[in-house]
PDB file of C-alpha atoms in Angstrom:
ATOM      1  CA  UNK A   1      -0.172  -0.131  -0.143  1.00 66.00           C
ATOM      2  CA  UNK A   2       3.038   2.634   0.573  1.00 69.00           C
ATOM      3  CA  UNK A   3       4.754   1.349  -2.601  1.00 65.00           C
ATOM      4  CA  UNK A   4       1.408   2.291  -4.621  1.00 70.00           C
ATOM      5  CA  UNK A   5       1.354   5.521  -2.583  1.00 73.00           C
ATOM      6  CA  UNK A   6       4.867   6.621  -3.557  1.00 75.00           C
ATOM      7  CA  UNK A   7       4.632   5.436  -7.052  1.00 78.00           C
ATOM      8  CA  UNK A   8       7.673   2.906  -6.463  1.00 82.00           C
ATOM      9  CA  UNK A   9       8.071  -0.197  -8.799  1.00 87.00           C
ATOM     10  CA  UNK A  10       9.842  -3.214  -8.780  1.00 89.00           C
ATOM     11  CA  UNK A  11      13.199  -3.472 -10.017  1.00 89.00           C
ATOM     12  CA  UNK A  12      15.557  -6.517 -10.878  1.00 88.00           C
ATOM     13  CA  UNK A  13      19.192  -6.838 -11.557  1.00 91.00           C
ATOM     14  CA  UNK A  14      19.097  -5.768 -15.203  1.00 91.00           C
ATOM     15  CA  UNK A  15      17.364  -2.523 -14.508  1.00 93.00           C
ATOM     16  CA  UNK A  16      19.494  -1.299 -11.226  1.00 91.00           C
ATOM     17  CA  UNK A  17      22.826  -3.043 -11.611  1.00 93.00           C
ATOM     18  CA  UNK A  18      24.430  -1.246  -9.382  1.00 93.00           C
ATOM     19  CA  UNK A  19      21.793  -0.675  -6.532  1.00 93.00           C
ATOM     20  CA  UNK A  20      20.705  -4.684  -6.844  1.00 94.00           C
ATOM     21  CA  UNK A  21      24.397  -5.713  -6.374  1.00 94.00           C
ATOM     22  CA  UNK A  22      24.614  -3.440  -3.298  1.00 95.00           C
ATOM     23  CA  UNK A  23      21.715  -4.635  -1.885  1.00 94.00           C
ATOM     24  CA  UNK A  24      22.545  -8.188  -2.486  1.00 94.00           C
ATOM     25  CA  UNK A  25      26.076  -8.095  -0.971  1.00 93.00           C
ATOM     26  CA  UNK A  26      24.957  -6.887   2.324  1.00 93.00           C
ATOM     27  CA  UNK A  27      22.098  -9.755   2.431  1.00 92.00           C
ATOM     28  CA  UNK A  28      25.128 -12.461   1.513  1.00 92.00           C
ATOM     29  CA  UNK A  29      27.203 -10.860   3.890  1.00 90.00           C
ATOM     30  CA  UNK A  30      24.433 -10.757   6.870  1.00 88.00           C
ATOM     31  CA  UNK A  31      22.481 -14.142   5.966  1.00 88.00           C
ATOM     32  CA  UNK A  32      19.687 -12.971   5.733  1.00 88.00           C
ATOM     33  CA  UNK A  33      17.125 -13.448   2.344  1.00 90.00           C
ATOM     34  CA  UNK A  34      17.046 -10.652  -0.110  1.00 91.00           C
ATOM     35  CA  UNK A  35      14.155  -8.549   0.204  1.00 92.00           C
ATOM     36  CA  UNK A  36      12.088  -6.773  -2.984  1.00 91.00           C
ATOM     37  CA  UNK A  37      14.274  -3.754  -4.316  1.00 93.00           C
ATOM     38  CA  UNK A  38      11.723  -1.025  -5.528  1.00 93.00           C
ATOM     39  CA  UNK A  39      12.809   2.580  -7.179  1.00 93.00           C
ATOM     40  CA  UNK A  40      10.714   5.377  -6.696  1.00 91.00           C
ATOM     41  CA  UNK A  41      11.300   8.215  -9.620  1.00 90.00           C
ATOM     42  CA  UNK A  42      11.071  10.922  -6.748  1.00 88.00           C
ATOM     43  CA  UNK A  43      13.657  13.376  -6.422  1.00 90.00           C
ATOM     44  CA  UNK A  44      13.856  13.274  -2.738  1.00 89.00           C
ATOM     45  CA  UNK A  45      16.592  11.857  -0.977  1.00 93.00           C
ATOM     46  CA  UNK A  46      14.937   9.238   1.340  1.00 92.00           C
ATOM     47  CA  UNK A  47      14.826   5.732   1.178  1.00 93.00           C
ATOM     48  CA  UNK A  48      12.606   3.396   3.574  1.00 91.00           C
ATOM     49  CA  UNK A  49      11.739  -0.568   4.347  1.00 90.00           C
ATOM     50  CA  UNK A  50       8.054  -2.196   4.238  1.00 87.00           C
ATOM     51  CA  UNK A  51       6.619  -5.411   5.081  1.00 84.00           C
ATOM     52  CA  UNK A  52       5.181  -7.795   7.348  1.00 84.00           C
ATOM     53  CA  UNK A  53       6.980 -10.922   7.183  1.00 83.00           C
ATOM     54  CA  UNK A  54      10.161 -12.647   5.172  1.00 82.00           C
ATOM     55  CA  UNK A  55       7.585 -12.861   2.091  1.00 85.00           C
ATOM     56  CA  UNK A  56       6.636  -9.085   1.803  1.00 86.00           C
ATOM     57  CA  UNK A  57       9.993  -7.178   3.030  1.00 90.00           C
ATOM     58  CA  UNK A  58      11.268  -4.367   0.273  1.00 91.00           C
ATOM     59  CA  UNK A  59      13.337  -1.599   0.432  1.00 93.00           C
ATOM     60  CA  UNK A  60      12.326   1.477  -1.614  1.00 93.00           C
ATOM     61  CA  UNK A  61      15.005   3.978  -2.754  1.00 94.00           C
ATOM     62  CA  UNK A  62      14.294   7.290  -4.217  1.00 94.00           C
ATOM     63  CA  UNK A  63      15.418   8.095  -7.746  1.00 93.00           C
ATOM     64  CA  UNK A  64      17.049  11.364  -5.858  1.00 92.00           C
ATOM     65  CA  UNK A  65      19.254   9.480  -3.132  1.00 93.00           C
ATOM     66  CA  UNK A  66      20.458   7.279  -5.941  1.00 93.00           C
ATOM     67  CA  UNK A  67      21.879   9.981  -7.825  1.00 93.00           C
ATOM     68  CA  UNK A  68      23.260  11.578  -5.238  1.00 94.00           C
ATOM     69  CA  UNK A  69      25.091   8.783  -3.231  1.00 93.00           C
ATOM     70  CA  UNK A  70      28.430   7.336  -4.432  1.00 94.00           C
ATOM     71  CA  UNK A  71      28.346   3.255  -3.452  1.00 93.00           C
ATOM     72  CA  UNK A  72      29.798   3.690  -0.073  1.00 94.00           C
ATOM     73  CA  UNK A  73      26.907   6.053   0.666  1.00 95.00           C
ATOM     74  CA  UNK A  74      24.248   4.251  -0.613  1.00 94.00           C
ATOM     75  CA  UNK A  75      25.448   1.059   1.008  1.00 94.00           C
ATOM     76  CA  UNK A  76      25.716   2.217   4.646  1.00 95.00           C
ATOM     77  CA  UNK A  77      21.697   3.481   3.590  1.00 95.00           C
ATOM     78  CA  UNK A  78      20.392   0.248   2.538  1.00 95.00           C
ATOM     79  CA  UNK A  79      22.218  -1.265   5.531  1.00 94.00           C
ATOM     80  CA  UNK A  80      20.276   0.919   7.563  1.00 94.00           C
ATOM     81  CA  UNK A  81      17.005  -0.526   6.068  1.00 94.00           C
ATOM     82  CA  UNK A  82      18.117  -3.688   6.623  1.00 92.00           C
ATOM     83  CA  UNK A  83      18.726  -3.225  10.162  1.00 91.00           C
ATOM     84  CA  UNK A  84      15.373  -1.891  10.215  1.00 90.00           C
ATOM     85  CA  UNK A  85      13.798  -5.456   8.638  1.00 89.00           C
ATOM     86  CA  UNK A  86      15.918  -7.498  10.796  1.00 89.00           C
ATOM     87  CA  UNK A  87      15.372  -6.172  13.984  1.00 88.00           C
ATOM     88  CA  UNK A  88      11.600  -6.179  13.244  1.00 85.00           C
ATOM     89  CA  UNK A  89      10.923  -2.345  13.517  1.00 85.00           C
ATOM     90  CA  UNK A  90       8.424  -2.408  10.318  1.00 82.00           C
ATOM     91  CA  UNK A  91       6.359  -5.056  12.040  1.00 84.00           C
ATOM     92  CA  UNK A  92       6.389  -3.043  15.061  1.00 88.00           C
ATOM     93  CA  UNK A  93       5.153  -0.130  13.623  1.00 84.00           C
ATOM     94  CA  UNK A  94       2.298  -1.559  11.712  1.00 81.00           C
ATOM     95  CA  UNK A  95       1.193  -3.141  14.986  1.00 87.00           C
ATOM     96  CA  UNK A  96       1.281   0.116  16.569  1.00 90.00           C
ATOM     97  CA  UNK A  97      -0.504   1.888  14.274  1.00 88.00           C
ATOM     98  CA  UNK A  98      -3.543  -0.531  14.106  1.00 89.00           C
ATOM     99  CA  UNK A  99      -3.523  -0.869  17.754  1.00 95.00           C
ATOM    100  CA  UNK A 100      -3.505   3.539  17.883  1.00 95.00           C
ATOM    101  CA  UNK A 101      -6.179   3.267  15.237  1.00 93.00           C
ATOM    102  CA  UNK A 102      -8.418   0.677  17.618  1.00 94.00           C
ATOM    103  CA  UNK A 103      -7.999   2.811  20.579  1.00 95.00           C
ATOM    104  CA  UNK A 104      -8.801   6.183  18.794  1.00 94.00           C
ATOM    105  CA  UNK A 105     -11.898   4.329  16.939  1.00 93.00           C
ATOM    106  CA  UNK A 106     -13.442   3.214  19.998  1.00 92.00           C
ATOM    107  CA  UNK A 107     -12.835   6.324  21.857  1.00 90.00           C
ATOM    108  CA  UNK A 108     -14.381   8.362  19.177  1.00 91.00           C
ATOM    109  CA  UNK A 109     -17.262   5.839  19.655  1.00 89.00           C
ATOM    110  CA  UNK A 110     -17.389   6.274  23.219  1.00 87.00           C
ATOM    111  CA  UNK A 111     -17.243  10.135  23.369  1.00 86.00           C
ATOM    112  CA  UNK A 112     -20.622  10.371  20.895  1.00 85.00           C
ATOM    113  CA  UNK A 113     -22.869   7.801  22.417  1.00 85.00           C
ATOM    114  CA  UNK A 114     -22.448   9.308  25.842  1.00 81.00           C
ATOM    115  CA  UNK A 115     -21.202  12.853  25.840  1.00 76.00           C
ATOM    116  CA  UNK A 116     -22.348  14.293  22.902  1.00 73.00           C
ATOM    117  CA  UNK A 117     -26.015  12.641  22.802  1.00 66.00           C
ATOM    118  CA  UNK A 118     -26.425  14.234  26.463  1.00 65.00           C
ATOM    119  CA  UNK A 119     -25.360  17.595  24.571  1.00 64.00           C
ATOM    120  CA  UNK A 120     -27.241  17.812  21.991  1.00 61.00           C
ATOM    121  CA  UNK A 121     -31.095  16.783  23.363  1.00 59.00           C
ATOM    122  CA  UNK A 122     -30.300  13.214  23.092  1.00 55.00           C
ATOM    123  CA  UNK A 123     -30.716  12.858  26.847  1.00 53.00           C
ATOM    124  CA  UNK A 124     -34.835  11.577  28.143  1.00 55.00           C
ATOM    125  CA  UNK A 125     -37.119  13.991  29.363  1.00 54.00           C
ATOM    126  CA  UNK A 126     -39.230  13.839  32.289  1.00 53.00           C
ATOM    127  CA  UNK A 127     -42.852  13.113  32.221  1.00 54.00           C
ATOM    128  CA  UNK A 128     -43.690  16.965  33.743  1.00 53.00           C
ATOM    129  CA  UNK A 129     -42.711  19.193  31.171  1.00 52.00           C
ATOM    130  CA  UNK A 130     -46.021  18.686  28.995  1.00 52.00           C
ATOM    131  CA  UNK A 131     -46.625  21.263  26.003  1.00 53.00           C
ATOM    132  CA  UNK A 132     -43.500  23.142  26.078  1.00 54.00           C
ATOM    133  CA  UNK A 133     -41.738  19.993  23.979  1.00 58.00           C
ATOM    134  CA  UNK A 134     -37.904  21.870  24.848  1.00 58.00           C
ATOM    135  CA  UNK A 135     -39.017  25.207  24.083  1.00 59.00           C
ATOM    136  CA  UNK A 136     -37.041  27.951  25.953  1.00 62.00           C
ATOM    137  CA  UNK A 137     -39.958  30.650  27.719  1.00 61.00           C
ATOM    138  CA  UNK A 138     -39.590  34.059  25.918  1.00 64.00           C
ATOM    139  CA  UNK A 139     -40.186  37.087  28.690  1.00 62.00           C
ATOM    140  CA  UNK A 140     -41.561  40.136  27.516  1.00 64.00           C
ATOM    141  CA  UNK A 141     -39.271  42.632  27.336  1.00 58.00           C
TER     142      UNK A 141
END
């Protein structure tokens, strides 16, 4: 979903040999599976990792970052993103967003049910109201 928003597309070794080789060498040296590599045609100096499990992990690099950095700097950026995947930071962030969304949804629901109903005429009326039906009395001036 994040990649769809950024417009990133998956790349292969033939499309981006420099970037793909850097990532693959890092993964081999760390003994981890190579995540999917994506490139966004944005000029921003940014990269990020996404995914919830081994099959979904991907690293997205912006074109601006690729153009601005040399191989050693790009390797550092890719290593940083691999660390997020290896430490489970990406998974934890998704879980935190889901829990936060659930808490705020139920908090809003409780607020609307209990507080707004009583302020805006949703409360019960006593049987002694008669014909007034909630109208305020008007005093002559």
